[in-house]
């Protein structure tokens, strides 16, 4: 019997739940660390006299690092394993956050935010793969939805603590808090995060049989007598070659374009909304609260997606979320001048865009095998980040050029519609082949 297939079809064990929980807490800290810059921006720009264009670069620095980390660091997980890349990335994040608190000028802060982004980028796609591989078939869509909620939960916690921390100790305290929490999580991950069975079976590194049997024992399963034999064609194909092979190539491009369009709109709203509302209302605290509300909506959106995924297919939920998000951006532009209504609309924005991100995280693992899964998802997230970097910088130039914020929200509804079209094309391609989540080679007890 195929051990991995049997595990996926069975109820999740306590060991699996603990492994997934550790990953969820790690991604929660990622949300805190990335959002810290958006919450610190009003106070920092007032203290340093930062111009909108430079502020746009500071807000995009971590996004650029995330893109580079996803493209160049995440694929390493298909070589050294999911566990060690996650632990190493957490260490880099802790260092980057700590150094950001010590920055004395804009250039230093930009470099340290870039370093933090590298760690986050290397971790996000890798943990997405890890969670999908440890989840059961029946719960995968729901668990990925909860996993995606970790990011906005962390960002929301950042918004809650940002106002008192910045008011009393200055913006540096927010980065220092993130550094300390990330260092603590590095230790926890080192102790409790296991390796992926899918990776051990598909890559078969030195000592893989012993490691696999120790994990199986903790899941109350009998040991294996030998690792599965890999097909020759699978052995010879690299992860990068697989994501561009045959029909997978079209699906890869649809994932890239669709995810890139979504996160461009998402990070525009996530990074600039606090500053825009603060400027429109004349109150820095009101800007922070609006950003917090948007991230709170993101949490709600992920849990709504998680609940609906028990009944509906993830790709259909994803399409609906993207189409709805486009409408929400237009609505925000219409009601922007009425601050209380705009704050309420920010919640809807967060619900739909973050549900879309959860949808991509749930759909993407089913396109690739275990040997290329980290590479495929890492490149999807990385390419998306590269495109999303342009969004905060572009908005800085648009605002500096006199664009009305409401018009900018209208503009960003267009990439959301394009993203929905890509998801529709991807769904048609998968349906024609009857594609399901690719499994690793079989392993018999």
CSV table of C-alpha atoms in Angstrom, one decimal, residues 58-444:
chain,number,residue,atom,x,y,z
A,58,UNK,CA,11.1,51.6,1.8
A,59,UNK,CA,7.6,49.9,1.6
A,60,UNK,CA,8.7,47.8,-1.4
A,61,UNK,CA,12.1,46.8,0.0
A,62,UNK,CA,10.8,43.8,1.9
A,63,UNK,CA,8.7,42.8,-1.1
A,64,UNK,CA,11.8,42.8,-3.3
A,65,UNK,CA,13.5,40.6,-0.8
A,66,UNK,CA,10.5,38.3,-0.7
A,67,UNK,CA,10.6,38.0,-4.4
A,68,UNK,CA,14.3,37.1,-4.5
A,69,UNK,CA,13.9,34.7,-1.6
A,70,UNK,CA,11.0,32.9,-3.2
A,71,UNK,CA,12.8,32.5,-6.6
A,72,UNK,CA,16.4,31.8,-5.4
A,73,UNK,CA,16.1,30.4,-1.9
A,74,UNK,CA,12.8,28.5,-1.8
A,75,UNK,CA,13.9,26.0,-4.5
A,76,UNK,CA,16.7,24.9,-2.2
A,77,UNK,CA,14.0,23.2,-0.1
A,78,UNK,CA,13.7,20.6,-3.0
A,79,UNK,CA,17.4,19.8,-2.3
A,80,UNK,CA,18.1,20.2,1.4
A,81,UNK,CA,14.5,19.7,2.7
A,82,UNK,CA,11.6,21.8,4.0
A,83,UNK,CA,12.7,21.8,7.6
A,84,UNK,CA,16.2,23.3,7.3
A,85,UNK,CA,15.2,26.0,4.9
A,86,UNK,CA,12.4,27.1,7.2
A,87,UNK,CA,14.7,27.2,10.3
A,88,UNK,CA,17.4,29.1,8.4
A,89,UNK,CA,14.9,31.6,7.0
A,90,UNK,CA,13.5,32.3,10.4
A,91,UNK,CA,17.1,33.1,11.6
A,92,UNK,CA,17.5,35.6,8.8
A,93,UNK,CA,14.2,37.2,9.6
A,94,UNK,CA,15.2,37.7,13.3
A,95,UNK,CA,18.5,39.3,12.3
A,96,UNK,CA,16.8,41.6,9.7
A,97,UNK,CA,14.2,42.8,12.1
A,98,UNK,CA,16.7,43.5,14.9
A,99,UNK,CA,18.9,45.5,12.5
A,100,UNK,CA,15.9,47.5,11.2
A,101,UNK,CA,15.4,48.8,14.7
A,102,UNK,CA,19.0,50.1,14.7
A,103,UNK,CA,18.8,51.9,11.4
A,104,UNK,CA,19.8,55.6,11.5
A,105,UNK,CA,18.9,56.6,7.9
A,106,UNK,CA,16.7,55.6,5.0
A,107,UNK,CA,19.4,53.7,3.1
A,108,UNK,CA,20.3,51.5,6.1
A,109,UNK,CA,16.6,50.7,6.8
A,110,UNK,CA,16.1,49.9,3.1
A,111,UNK,CA,19.0,47.3,3.2
A,112,UNK,CA,17.7,45.7,6.5
A,113,UNK,CA,14.1,45.5,5.1
A,114,UNK,CA,15.5,43.8,2.1
A,115,UNK,CA,17.3,41.3,4.3
A,116,UNK,CA,14.1,40.6,6.2
A,117,UNK,CA,12.2,40.1,3.0
A,118,UNK,CA,14.8,37.5,1.8
A,119,UNK,CA,14.0,35.4,4.9
A,120,UNK,CA,10.3,35.8,4.6
A,121,UNK,CA,10.4,35.0,0.8
A,122,UNK,CA,12.4,31.8,1.5
A,123,UNK,CA,10.0,30.7,4.2
A,124,UNK,CA,6.5,31.5,2.8
A,125,UNK,CA,6.4,29.3,-0.2
A,126,UNK,CA,8.3,26.6,1.6
A,127,UNK,CA,5.9,26.5,4.5
A,128,UNK,CA,3.0,26.5,2.1
A,129,UNK,CA,4.4,23.3,0.6
A,130,UNK,CA,5.1,21.8,4.0
A,131,UNK,CA,1.6,22.4,5.2
A,132,UNK,CA,0.0,21.0,2.1
A,133,UNK,CA,2.2,17.8,2.4
A,134,UNK,CA,1.3,17.2,6.0
A,135,UNK,CA,-2.4,17.9,5.6
A,136,UNK,CA,-5.0,15.2,4.8
A,137,UNK,CA,-6.9,15.2,1.5
A,138,UNK,CA,-10.1,16.0,3.3
A,139,UNK,CA,-8.7,19.0,5.2
A,140,UNK,CA,-6.1,20.4,2.8
A,141,UNK,CA,-8.1,23.2,1.4
A,142,UNK,CA,-9.3,24.2,4.8
A,143,UNK,CA,-5.9,24.0,6.4
A,144,UNK,CA,-4.3,26.0,3.6
A,145,UNK,CA,-7.0,28.6,4.3
A,146,UNK,CA,-6.1,28.7,8.0
A,147,UNK,CA,-2.4,28.8,7.0
A,148,UNK,CA,-3.1,31.9,4.8
A,149,UNK,CA,-4.8,33.5,7.7
A,150,UNK,CA,-1.6,33.5,9.6
A,151,UNK,CA,-0.2,36.3,7.6
A,152,UNK,CA,-3.0,38.8,8.2
A,153,UNK,CA,-3.3,37.7,11.8
A,154,UNK,CA,0.3,38.6,12.3
A,155,UNK,CA,-0.2,41.9,10.5
A,156,UNK,CA,-3.3,42.6,12.6
A,157,UNK,CA,-1.4,41.9,15.8
A,158,UNK,CA,1.2,44.3,14.5
A,159,UNK,CA,-1.5,47.0,14.0
A,160,UNK,CA,-2.8,46.4,17.5
A,161,UNK,CA,0.6,46.8,19.2
A,162,UNK,CA,1.9,49.4,16.8
A,163,UNK,CA,0.0,52.4,18.1
A,164,UNK,CA,1.0,52.1,21.8
A,165,UNK,CA,4.6,50.9,21.1
A,166,UNK,CA,5.2,53.8,18.6
A,167,UNK,CA,3.5,56.4,20.8
A,168,UNK,CA,5.6,55.5,23.9
A,169,UNK,CA,8.9,54.2,22.5
A,170,UNK,CA,9.1,55.3,18.8
A,171,UNK,CA,8.8,53.3,15.6
A,172,UNK,CA,12.0,51.4,16.3
A,173,UNK,CA,10.3,49.5,19.1
A,174,UNK,CA,8.0,47.8,16.6
A,175,UNK,CA,10.9,46.3,14.7
A,176,UNK,CA,12.7,45.3,17.9
A,177,UNK,CA,9.6,43.4,19.1
A,178,UNK,CA,9.5,41.5,15.8
A,179,UNK,CA,13.1,40.6,16.1
A,180,UNK,CA,12.7,39.2,19.6
A,181,UNK,CA,9.6,37.2,18.6
A,182,UNK,CA,11.3,35.8,15.5
A,183,UNK,CA,14.4,34.7,17.5
A,184,UNK,CA,12.1,32.8,19.9
A,185,UNK,CA,10.3,31.2,16.9
A,186,UNK,CA,13.6,30.2,15.4
A,187,UNK,CA,14.4,28.1,18.6
A,188,UNK,CA,10.9,26.6,18.6
A,189,UNK,CA,11.2,25.6,14.9
A,190,UNK,CA,14.6,24.1,15.5
A,191,UNK,CA,13.1,21.8,18.2
A,192,UNK,CA,9.7,20.9,16.8
A,193,UNK,CA,9.5,21.3,13.0
A,194,UNK,CA,9.9,17.9,11.3
A,195,UNK,CA,11.0,17.1,7.8
A,196,UNK,CA,8.5,16.4,5.1
A,197,UNK,CA,7.8,12.7,4.3
A,198,UNK,CA,7.1,13.7,0.7
A,199,UNK,CA,10.6,15.2,0.4
A,200,UNK,CA,12.3,12.2,2.1
A,201,UNK,CA,10.5,9.7,-0.3
A,202,UNK,CA,10.9,11.9,-3.5
A,203,UNK,CA,14.6,13.0,-3.0
A,204,UNK,CA,15.9,10.2,-0.7
A,205,UNK,CA,18.8,12.1,0.9
A,206,UNK,CA,21.3,10.3,3.1
A,207,UNK,CA,19.7,8.7,6.1
A,208,UNK,CA,16.2,9.2,4.6
A,209,UNK,CA,14.9,5.7,5.6
A,210,UNK,CA,15.8,6.2,9.2
A,211,UNK,CA,14.3,9.7,9.3
A,212,UNK,CA,11.1,8.6,7.6
A,213,UNK,CA,10.7,5.7,10.0
A,214,UNK,CA,11.1,8.0,13.0
A,215,UNK,CA,8.4,10.2,11.7
A,216,UNK,CA,6.1,7.3,10.9
A,217,UNK,CA,6.6,6.0,14.5
A,218,UNK,CA,5.4,9.3,15.8
A,219,UNK,CA,2.3,8.9,13.6
A,220,UNK,CA,1.7,5.4,15.0
A,221,UNK,CA,2.5,3.7,11.7
A,222,UNK,CA,4.7,0.7,11.0
A,223,UNK,CA,8.3,1.2,9.7
A,224,UNK,CA,9.3,0.8,6.1
A,225,UNK,CA,11.7,-1.9,5.0
A,226,UNK,CA,13.0,0.2,2.1
A,227,UNK,CA,12.5,3.5,0.4
A,228,UNK,CA,10.4,3.6,-2.8
A,229,UNK,CA,12.1,3.1,-6.1
A,230,UNK,CA,12.0,6.2,-8.2
A,231,UNK,CA,11.1,6.0,-11.9
A,232,UNK,CA,14.1,6.8,-14.2
A,233,UNK,CA,12.3,9.7,-15.9
A,234,UNK,CA,11.6,11.3,-12.5
A,235,UNK,CA,15.2,10.9,-11.3
A,236,UNK,CA,16.6,12.7,-14.4
A,237,UNK,CA,14.2,15.7,-14.3
A,238,UNK,CA,15.0,18.8,-12.1
A,239,UNK,CA,12.4,20.8,-10.3
A,240,UNK,CA,12.8,23.7,-12.8
A,241,UNK,CA,12.5,21.4,-15.8
A,242,UNK,CA,9.3,20.0,-14.4
A,243,UNK,CA,7.5,23.3,-14.0
A,244,UNK,CA,8.1,24.1,-17.7
A,245,UNK,CA,7.4,20.5,-19.0
A,246,UNK,CA,4.5,19.9,-21.3
A,247,UNK,CA,1.1,21.1,-20.2
A,248,UNK,CA,2.5,22.1,-16.8
A,249,UNK,CA,4.2,25.0,-18.5
A,250,UNK,CA,0.8,26.7,-19.4
A,251,UNK,CA,-0.4,26.1,-15.8
A,252,UNK,CA,2.8,27.6,-14.4
A,253,UNK,CA,2.3,30.8,-16.5
A,254,UNK,CA,-1.3,31.1,-15.4
A,255,UNK,CA,-0.3,30.8,-11.8
A,256,UNK,CA,2.4,33.4,-12.2
A,257,UNK,CA,0.3,36.0,-14.0
A,258,UNK,CA,-2.8,35.4,-11.8
A,259,UNK,CA,-0.9,35.5,-8.5
A,260,UNK,CA,1.2,38.5,-9.6
A,261,UNK,CA,-1.9,40.5,-10.5
A,262,UNK,CA,-3.5,39.7,-7.2
A,263,UNK,CA,-0.6,40.5,-4.9
A,264,UNK,CA,0.1,43.8,-6.8
A,265,UNK,CA,-3.4,45.0,-5.8
A,266,UNK,CA,-3.1,43.4,-2.4
A,267,UNK,CA,0.3,45.1,-1.5
A,268,UNK,CA,-0.8,48.4,-2.8
A,269,UNK,CA,-3.7,48.5,-0.4
A,270,UNK,CA,-1.8,46.9,2.4
A,271,UNK,CA,1.2,49.2,2.3
A,272,UNK,CA,-0.4,52.5,1.3
A,273,UNK,CA,-3.9,52.5,3.0
A,274,UNK,CA,-2.6,53.6,6.4
A,275,UNK,CA,-0.7,56.5,4.9
A,276,UNK,CA,-3.5,57.5,2.6
A,277,UNK,CA,-6.1,57.5,5.3
A,278,UNK,CA,-3.8,59.3,7.7
A,279,UNK,CA,-3.2,62.0,5.0
A,280,UNK,CA,-6.9,62.3,4.3
A,281,UNK,CA,-8.0,62.5,7.9
A,282,UNK,CA,-5.0,64.3,9.4
A,283,UNK,CA,-4.7,61.6,12.1
A,284,UNK,CA,-1.8,59.0,12.0
A,285,UNK,CA,-3.7,56.8,14.5
A,286,UNK,CA,-6.7,56.6,12.2
A,287,UNK,CA,-4.4,55.4,9.3
A,288,UNK,CA,-3.1,52.6,11.5
A,289,UNK,CA,-6.6,51.6,12.6
A,290,UNK,CA,-7.7,51.4,9.0
A,291,UNK,CA,-4.8,49.2,8.1
A,292,UNK,CA,-5.6,47.0,11.1
A,293,UNK,CA,-9.2,46.7,10.0
A,294,UNK,CA,-8.1,45.6,6.5
A,295,UNK,CA,-5.9,42.9,8.0
A,296,UNK,CA,-8.7,41.8,10.3
A,297,UNK,CA,-10.8,41.4,7.2
A,298,UNK,CA,-8.0,39.3,5.8
A,299,UNK,CA,-8.3,36.9,8.8
A,300,UNK,CA,-12.0,36.7,8.3
A,301,UNK,CA,-11.6,36.0,4.6
A,302,UNK,CA,-9.2,33.1,5.2
A,303,UNK,CA,-11.5,31.5,7.7
A,304,UNK,CA,-14.4,31.9,5.3
A,305,UNK,CA,-12.4,30.3,2.5
A,306,UNK,CA,-11.4,27.5,4.9
A,307,UNK,CA,-15.0,26.8,5.8
A,308,UNK,CA,-16.2,26.9,2.3
A,309,UNK,CA,-13.4,24.7,1.1
A,310,UNK,CA,-14.9,21.8,2.9
A,311,UNK,CA,-17.8,21.9,0.5
A,312,UNK,CA,-16.7,23.7,-2.7
A,313,UNK,CA,-13.6,23.3,-4.9
A,314,UNK,CA,-10.8,25.7,-4.2
A,315,UNK,CA,-10.5,27.0,-7.7
A,316,UNK,CA,-14.1,28.1,-7.8
A,317,UNK,CA,-13.8,29.9,-4.5
A,318,UNK,CA,-10.7,31.6,-5.8
A,319,UNK,CA,-12.4,32.9,-8.9
A,320,UNK,CA,-15.3,34.3,-6.9
A,321,UNK,CA,-13.0,36.0,-4.4
A,322,UNK,CA,-11.0,37.7,-7.2
A,323,UNK,CA,-14.1,39.0,-9.0
A,324,UNK,CA,-15.5,40.2,-5.8
A,325,UNK,CA,-12.3,41.9,-4.8
A,326,UNK,CA,-12.3,43.9,-8.1
A,327,UNK,CA,-15.7,45.2,-7.2
A,328,UNK,CA,-14.6,46.1,-3.6
A,329,UNK,CA,-11.7,48.2,-4.9
A,330,UNK,CA,-14.1,50.2,-7.1
A,331,UNK,CA,-16.4,50.6,-4.1
A,332,UNK,CA,-13.5,51.8,-1.9
A,333,UNK,CA,-12.8,54.5,-4.5
A,334,UNK,CA,-16.4,55.6,-4.5
A,335,UNK,CA,-16.7,55.9,-0.7
A,336,UNK,CA,-13.1,57.0,-0.1
A,337,UNK,CA,-14.0,60.6,1.0
A,338,UNK,CA,-16.3,59.3,3.7
A,339,UNK,CA,-13.7,58.0,6.2
A,340,UNK,CA,-15.9,55.9,8.4
A,341,UNK,CA,-17.5,54.2,5.4
A,342,UNK,CA,-14.1,53.7,3.8
A,343,UNK,CA,-12.8,52.0,7.0
A,344,UNK,CA,-15.7,49.6,6.8
A,345,UNK,CA,-15.0,48.9,3.1
A,346,UNK,CA,-11.4,48.2,4.0
A,347,UNK,CA,-12.6,45.2,5.9
A,348,UNK,CA,-14.4,43.9,2.8
A,349,UNK,CA,-11.2,44.5,0.8
A,350,UNK,CA,-9.2,42.5,3.2
A,351,UNK,CA,-11.7,39.6,3.2
A,352,UNK,CA,-11.7,39.2,-0.5
A,353,UNK,CA,-8.1,39.8,-1.4
A,354,UNK,CA,-6.7,37.5,1.4
A,355,UNK,CA,-9.2,34.8,0.5
A,356,UNK,CA,-7.8,35.0,-3.0
A,357,UNK,CA,-4.2,34.5,-1.7
A,358,UNK,CA,-5.5,31.5,0.3
A,359,UNK,CA,-7.0,30.2,-2.9
A,360,UNK,CA,-3.8,30.4,-4.8
A,361,UNK,CA,-2.0,28.6,-1.9
A,362,UNK,CA,-4.6,25.8,-2.0
A,363,UNK,CA,-4.7,25.4,-5.8
A,364,UNK,CA,-0.9,25.6,-6.7
A,365,UNK,CA,0.4,22.5,-4.9
A,366,UNK,CA,-1.9,20.3,-7.0
A,367,UNK,CA,-0.1,21.4,-10.2
A,368,UNK,CA,3.3,19.9,-9.3
A,369,UNK,CA,4.9,16.7,-7.9
A,370,UNK,CA,6.8,16.6,-4.6
A,371,UNK,CA,10.1,16.8,-6.4
A,372,UNK,CA,9.2,20.2,-7.8
A,373,UNK,CA,6.6,21.5,-5.5
A,374,UNK,CA,8.7,24.0,-3.5
A,375,UNK,CA,10.3,25.2,-6.8
A,376,UNK,CA,6.9,25.7,-8.5
A,377,UNK,CA,5.3,27.5,-5.6
A,378,UNK,CA,8.4,29.4,-4.8
A,379,UNK,CA,8.6,30.7,-8.3
A,380,UNK,CA,4.9,31.6,-8.4
A,381,UNK,CA,5.2,33.6,-5.2
A,382,UNK,CA,8.6,35.1,-6.3
A,383,UNK,CA,7.3,36.2,-9.7
A,384,UNK,CA,4.3,37.6,-8.0
A,385,UNK,CA,6.4,39.6,-5.6
A,386,UNK,CA,8.6,41.0,-8.4
A,387,UNK,CA,5.4,42.4,-10.0
A,388,UNK,CA,4.0,43.5,-6.6
A,389,UNK,CA,7.2,45.6,-5.9
A,390,UNK,CA,6.2,47.9,-8.6
A,391,UNK,CA,2.8,48.7,-7.0
A,392,UNK,CA,3.9,50.7,-3.9
A,393,UNK,CA,6.6,52.5,-5.9
A,394,UNK,CA,4.2,53.3,-8.7
A,395,UNK,CA,1.7,54.6,-6.2
A,396,UNK,CA,4.4,56.9,-4.6
A,397,UNK,CA,5.0,58.4,-8.0
A,398,UNK,CA,1.2,58.7,-8.8
A,399,UNK,CA,0.5,60.5,-5.5
A,400,UNK,CA,3.6,62.7,-6.0
A,401,UNK,CA,2.1,63.5,-9.5
A,402,UNK,CA,-1.2,64.6,-8.0
A,403,UNK,CA,-3.3,61.5,-8.6
A,404,UNK,CA,-6.4,61.2,-6.4
A,405,UNK,CA,-6.3,58.1,-4.1
A,406,UNK,CA,-9.8,57.1,-5.2
A,407,UNK,CA,-8.7,56.9,-8.8
A,408,UNK,CA,-5.7,54.7,-7.8
A,409,UNK,CA,-8.1,52.2,-6.3
A,410,UNK,CA,-10.1,52.2,-9.5
A,411,UNK,CA,-6.9,51.4,-11.4
A,412,UNK,CA,-6.0,48.4,-9.2
A,413,UNK,CA,-9.4,46.7,-9.9
A,414,UNK,CA,-8.1,45.9,-13.4
A,415,UNK,CA,-5.3,43.4,-12.4
A,416,UNK,CA,-7.8,41.6,-10.1
A,417,UNK,CA,-10.1,41.0,-13.1
A,418,UNK,CA,-7.0,39.7,-15.1
A,419,UNK,CA,-6.2,37.4,-12.2
A,420,UNK,CA,-9.7,35.9,-12.2
A,421,UNK,CA,-9.4,35.3,-16.0
A,422,UNK,CA,-6.1,33.4,-15.4
A,423,UNK,CA,-7.8,31.2,-12.7
A,424,UNK,CA,-10.6,30.4,-15.1
A,425,UNK,CA,-8.0,29.3,-17.8
A,426,UNK,CA,-6.1,27.2,-15.2
A,427,UNK,CA,-9.3,25.5,-14.1
A,428,UNK,CA,-10.2,24.6,-17.7
A,429,UNK,CA,-6.7,23.1,-18.2
A,430,UNK,CA,-6.8,21.0,-15.0
A,431,UNK,CA,-10.4,19.8,-15.8
A,432,UNK,CA,-9.5,18.6,-19.2
A,433,UNK,CA,-6.8,16.4,-17.9
A,434,UNK,CA,-8.7,15.5,-14.7
A,435,UNK,CA,-5.6,16.6,-12.7
A,436,UNK,CA,-5.4,15.9,-9.0
A,437,UNK,CA,-2.7,16.5,-6.4
A,438,UNK,CA,0.4,14.7,-7.7
A,439,UNK,CA,1.7,12.0,-5.3
A,440,UNK,CA,5.2,11.0,-4.5
A,441,UNK,CA,6.5,7.5,-5.4
A,442,UNK,CA,4.8,4.7,-3.5
A,443,UNK,CA,6.3,3.3,-0.4
A,444,UNK,CA,5.2,0.0,1.2
